[in-house]
Short mmCIF file of C-alpha atoms in Angstrom, two decimals:
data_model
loop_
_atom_site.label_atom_id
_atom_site.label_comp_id
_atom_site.label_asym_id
_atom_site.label_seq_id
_atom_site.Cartn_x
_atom_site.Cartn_y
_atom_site.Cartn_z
CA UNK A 977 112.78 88.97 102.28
CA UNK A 978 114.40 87.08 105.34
CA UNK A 979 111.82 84.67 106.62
CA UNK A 980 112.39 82.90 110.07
CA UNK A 981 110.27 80.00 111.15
CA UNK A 982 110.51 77.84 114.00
CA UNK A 983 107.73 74.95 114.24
CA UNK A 984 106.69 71.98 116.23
CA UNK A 985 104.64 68.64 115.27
CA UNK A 986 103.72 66.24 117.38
CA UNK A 987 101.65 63.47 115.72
CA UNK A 988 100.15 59.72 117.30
CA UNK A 989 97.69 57.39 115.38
CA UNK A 990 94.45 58.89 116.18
CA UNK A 991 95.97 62.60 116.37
CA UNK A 992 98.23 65.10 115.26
CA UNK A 993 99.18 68.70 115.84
CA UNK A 994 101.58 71.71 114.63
CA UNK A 995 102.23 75.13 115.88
CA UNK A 996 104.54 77.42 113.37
CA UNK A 997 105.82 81.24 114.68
CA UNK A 998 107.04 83.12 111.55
CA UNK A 999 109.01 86.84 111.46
CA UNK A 1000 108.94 87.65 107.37
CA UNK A 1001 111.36 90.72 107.41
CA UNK A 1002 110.64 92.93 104.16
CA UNK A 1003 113.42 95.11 102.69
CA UNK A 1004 112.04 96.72 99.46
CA UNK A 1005 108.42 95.31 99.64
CA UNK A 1006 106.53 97.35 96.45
CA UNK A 1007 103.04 97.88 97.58
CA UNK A 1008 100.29 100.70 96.38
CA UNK A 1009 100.82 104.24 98.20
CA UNK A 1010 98.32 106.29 95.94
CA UNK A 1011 100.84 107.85 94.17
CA UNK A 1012 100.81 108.06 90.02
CA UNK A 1013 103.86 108.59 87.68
CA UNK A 1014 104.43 111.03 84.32
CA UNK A 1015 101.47 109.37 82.24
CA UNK A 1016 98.95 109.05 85.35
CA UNK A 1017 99.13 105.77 85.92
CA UNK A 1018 99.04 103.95 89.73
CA UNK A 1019 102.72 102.70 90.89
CA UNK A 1020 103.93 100.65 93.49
CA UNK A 1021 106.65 101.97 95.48
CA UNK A 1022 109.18 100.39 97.17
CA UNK A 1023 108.82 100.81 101.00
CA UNK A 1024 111.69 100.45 103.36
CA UNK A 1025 110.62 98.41 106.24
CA UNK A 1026 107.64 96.32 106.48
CA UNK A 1027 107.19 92.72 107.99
CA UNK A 1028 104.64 90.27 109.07
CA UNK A 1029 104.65 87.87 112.38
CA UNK A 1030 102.15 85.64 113.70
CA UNK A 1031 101.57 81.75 114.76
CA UNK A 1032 99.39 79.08 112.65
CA UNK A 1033 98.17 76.37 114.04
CA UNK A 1034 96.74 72.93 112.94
CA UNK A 1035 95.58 69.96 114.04
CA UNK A 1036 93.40 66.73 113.54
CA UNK A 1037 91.65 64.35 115.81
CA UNK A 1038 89.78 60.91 114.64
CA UNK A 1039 86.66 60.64 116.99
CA UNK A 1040 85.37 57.57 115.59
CA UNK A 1041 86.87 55.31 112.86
CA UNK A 1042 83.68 57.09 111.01
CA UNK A 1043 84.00 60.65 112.38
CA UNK A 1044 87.29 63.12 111.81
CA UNK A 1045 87.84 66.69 112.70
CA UNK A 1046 90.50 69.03 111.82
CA UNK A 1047 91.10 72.74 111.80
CA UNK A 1048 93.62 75.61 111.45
CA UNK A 1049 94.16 78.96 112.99
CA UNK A 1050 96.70 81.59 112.00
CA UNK A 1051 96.98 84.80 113.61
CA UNK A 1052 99.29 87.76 112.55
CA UNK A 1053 100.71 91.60 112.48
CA UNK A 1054 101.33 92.54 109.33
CA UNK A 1055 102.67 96.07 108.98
CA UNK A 1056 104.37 98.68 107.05
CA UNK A 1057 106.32 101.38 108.43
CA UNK A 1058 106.34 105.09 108.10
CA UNK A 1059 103.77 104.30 105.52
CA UNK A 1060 102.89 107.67 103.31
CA UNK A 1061 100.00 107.99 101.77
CA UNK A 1062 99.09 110.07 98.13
CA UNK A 1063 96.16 111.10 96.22
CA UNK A 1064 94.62 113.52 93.54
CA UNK A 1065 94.45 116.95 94.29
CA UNK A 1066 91.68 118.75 91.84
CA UNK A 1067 92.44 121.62 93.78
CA UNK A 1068 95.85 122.22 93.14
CA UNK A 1069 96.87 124.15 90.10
CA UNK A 1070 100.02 122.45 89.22
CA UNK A 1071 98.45 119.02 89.77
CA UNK A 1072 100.36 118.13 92.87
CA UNK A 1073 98.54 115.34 95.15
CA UNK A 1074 98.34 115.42 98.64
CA UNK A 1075 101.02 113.74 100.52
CA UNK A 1076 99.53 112.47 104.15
CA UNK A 1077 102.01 110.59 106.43
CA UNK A 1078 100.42 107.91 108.81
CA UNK A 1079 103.22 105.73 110.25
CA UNK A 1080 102.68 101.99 111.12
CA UNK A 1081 99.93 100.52 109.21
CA UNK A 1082 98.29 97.22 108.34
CA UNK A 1083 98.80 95.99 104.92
CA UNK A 1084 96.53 95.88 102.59
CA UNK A 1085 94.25 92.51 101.71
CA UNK A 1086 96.28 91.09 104.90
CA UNK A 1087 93.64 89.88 107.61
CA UNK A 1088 94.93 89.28 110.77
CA UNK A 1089 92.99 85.88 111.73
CA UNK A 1090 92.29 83.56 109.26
CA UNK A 1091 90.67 79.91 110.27
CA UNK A 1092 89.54 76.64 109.37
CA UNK A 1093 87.89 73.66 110.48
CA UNK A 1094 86.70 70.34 108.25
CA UNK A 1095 84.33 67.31 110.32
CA UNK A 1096 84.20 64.55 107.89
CA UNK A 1097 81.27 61.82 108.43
CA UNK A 1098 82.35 58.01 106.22
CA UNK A 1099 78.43 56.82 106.91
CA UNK A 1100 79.32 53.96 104.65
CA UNK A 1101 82.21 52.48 102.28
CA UNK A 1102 83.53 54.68 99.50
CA UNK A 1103 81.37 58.16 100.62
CA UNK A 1104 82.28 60.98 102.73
CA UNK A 1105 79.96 63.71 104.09
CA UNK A 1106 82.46 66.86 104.90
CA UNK A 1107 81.38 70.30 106.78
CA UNK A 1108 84.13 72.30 105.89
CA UNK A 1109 83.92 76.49 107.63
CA UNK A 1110 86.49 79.04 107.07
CA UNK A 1111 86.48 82.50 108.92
CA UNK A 1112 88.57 85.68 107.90
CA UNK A 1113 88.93 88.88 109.61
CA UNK A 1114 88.74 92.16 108.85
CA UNK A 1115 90.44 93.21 105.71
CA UNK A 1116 92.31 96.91 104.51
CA UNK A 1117 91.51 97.96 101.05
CA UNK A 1118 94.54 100.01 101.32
CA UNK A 1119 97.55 100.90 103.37
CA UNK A 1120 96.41 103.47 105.74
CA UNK A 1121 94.65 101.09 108.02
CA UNK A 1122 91.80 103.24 107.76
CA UNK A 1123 87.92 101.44 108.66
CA UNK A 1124 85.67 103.49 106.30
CA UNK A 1125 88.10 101.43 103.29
CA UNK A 1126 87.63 98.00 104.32
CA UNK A 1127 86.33 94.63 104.37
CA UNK A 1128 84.41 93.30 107.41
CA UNK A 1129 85.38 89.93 108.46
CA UNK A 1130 83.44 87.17 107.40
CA UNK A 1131 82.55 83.35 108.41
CA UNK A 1132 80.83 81.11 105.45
CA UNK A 1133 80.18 76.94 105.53
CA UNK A 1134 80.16 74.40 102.74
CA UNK A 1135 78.44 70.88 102.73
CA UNK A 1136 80.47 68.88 100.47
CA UNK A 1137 78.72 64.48 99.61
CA UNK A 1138 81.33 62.55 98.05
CA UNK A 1139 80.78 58.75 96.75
CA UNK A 1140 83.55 56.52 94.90
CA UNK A 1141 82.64 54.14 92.41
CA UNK A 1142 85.11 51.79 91.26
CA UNK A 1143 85.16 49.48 88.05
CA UNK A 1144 87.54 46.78 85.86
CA UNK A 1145 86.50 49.33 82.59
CA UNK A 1146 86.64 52.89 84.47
CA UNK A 1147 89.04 52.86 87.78
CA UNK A 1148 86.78 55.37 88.97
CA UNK A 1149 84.12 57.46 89.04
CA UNK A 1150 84.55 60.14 92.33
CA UNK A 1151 80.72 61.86 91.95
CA UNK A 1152 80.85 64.98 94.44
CA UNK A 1153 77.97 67.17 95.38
CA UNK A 1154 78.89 70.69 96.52
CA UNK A 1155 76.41 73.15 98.99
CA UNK A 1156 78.50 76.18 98.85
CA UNK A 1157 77.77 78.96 101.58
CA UNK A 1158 74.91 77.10 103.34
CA UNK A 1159 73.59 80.33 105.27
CA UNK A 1160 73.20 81.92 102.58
CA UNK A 1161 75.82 84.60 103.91
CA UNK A 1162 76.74 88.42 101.76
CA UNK A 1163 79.99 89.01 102.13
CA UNK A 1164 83.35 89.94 99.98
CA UNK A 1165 86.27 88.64 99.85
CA UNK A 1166 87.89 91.20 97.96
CA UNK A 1167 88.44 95.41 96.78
CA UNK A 1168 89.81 98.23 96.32
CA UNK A 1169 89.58 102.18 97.17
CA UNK A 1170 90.98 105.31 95.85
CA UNK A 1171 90.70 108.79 97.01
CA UNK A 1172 90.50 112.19 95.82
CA UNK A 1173 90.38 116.32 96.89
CA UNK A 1174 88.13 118.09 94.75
CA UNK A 1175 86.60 121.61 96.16
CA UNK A 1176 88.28 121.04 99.28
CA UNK A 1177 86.39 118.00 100.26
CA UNK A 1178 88.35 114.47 100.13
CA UNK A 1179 85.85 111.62 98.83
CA UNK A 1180 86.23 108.16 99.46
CA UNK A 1181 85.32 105.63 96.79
CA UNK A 1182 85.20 102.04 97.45
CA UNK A 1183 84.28 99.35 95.50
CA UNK A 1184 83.68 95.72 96.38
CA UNK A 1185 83.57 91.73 94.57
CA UNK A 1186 80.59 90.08 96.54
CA UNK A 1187 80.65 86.58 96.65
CA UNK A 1188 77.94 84.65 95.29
CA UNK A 1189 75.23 83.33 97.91
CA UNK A 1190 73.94 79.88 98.62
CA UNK A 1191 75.11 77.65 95.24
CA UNK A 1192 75.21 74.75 94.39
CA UNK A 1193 78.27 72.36 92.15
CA UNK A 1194 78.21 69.15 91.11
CA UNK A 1195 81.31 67.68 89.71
CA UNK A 1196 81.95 63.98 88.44
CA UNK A 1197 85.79 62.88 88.51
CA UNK A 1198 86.86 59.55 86.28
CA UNK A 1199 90.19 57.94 86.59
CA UNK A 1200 90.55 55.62 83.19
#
């Protein structure tokens, strides 16, 4: 892996910003193709050229002395090329798979947006009241960059209460209350696929991790 980066940051006292452009150049990267060795088992192959490229962003701007807002964006290609694709063939005597060229794909589990933003309320001295979002696009269960085996994007939001207590005895007691997923929003983050000929139809299996809905944690932090 050769990894350039050039970046610039540009910070004041009640702001600060970055912007980062990145070319990771992949020689050898082993990913998943489909195809199995001698015993039947999955292996990852190495593939000749892939890379990824993209931007991120971030920033942070105090509104108030009270009031805060920061966020981060990152968007970028990643892609394989000449990717080949393999997978059982029932139909085939001698137990061959099929072998199914496709060219430049995405990679796998690689969105090509992910973002961020936090807006952090201090109402009074030692608690915090945070509303923290993420967002994540569409996601590839494999290498073929094919919809019907992916993950649609998603957007979830967490409330997050935080109070300090501090002591002579105990240092301090951080007590934080957690709202995870506030809309209540089914989605997952996470997958995989495989695929198969048998009686000269190719099926399609997919399977999914769903993330939990609208929870709730409640944690209690003391520094001695």
């Amino acid at each position: 892996l050769i990894d350039y980066e050039m970046g610039l940051e540009k910070r004041s006292l009640n702001y600060h910003w970055s912007a980062t452009a990145f070319y990771m150049d992949y020689k050898d990267h082993l990913v998943l193709t489909g195809k199995i060795n001698d015993v039947g088992a999955y292996t990852r192959t190495n593939i000749d050229k892939s890379f990824r490229a993209g931007i991120e962003l971030e920033g942070a701007y105090k509104i108030q002395n009270w009031l805060t807002a920061q966020g981060n964006f990152t968007w970028s290609a990643n892609k394989i090329k000449n990717f080949v694709e393999y997978y059982d063939n029932y139909d085939d005597p001698n137990g061959n798979q099929k072998v199914i060229p496709h060219g430049t794909t995405d990679i796998a589990l690689s969105p090509s947006i992910v973002a961020g933003s936090t807006i952090t309320a201090t109402p009074f001295k030692n608690a915090s009241i945070a509303f923290v979002s993420k967002y994540v696009s569409r996601q590839y269960l494999d290498n073929t960059s094919d919809k019907q085996r992916s993950l649609a994007g998603y957007g979830v939001h967490d409330l997050r209460l935080q109070y300090l207590i501090t002591g002579s005895t105990i240092k301090e007691t951080r007590v934080i209350f957690q709202l995870n997923n506030v809309l209540n929003k089914m989605y997952e983050p996470n997958g995989y696929t495989y695929s198969y000929q048998y009686g000269g139809t190719v099926t399609t299996a997919n399977y999914y991790f769903p993330m939990a809905g609208r929870n709730v944690m409640v944690a209690v932090n003391v520094k001695l």
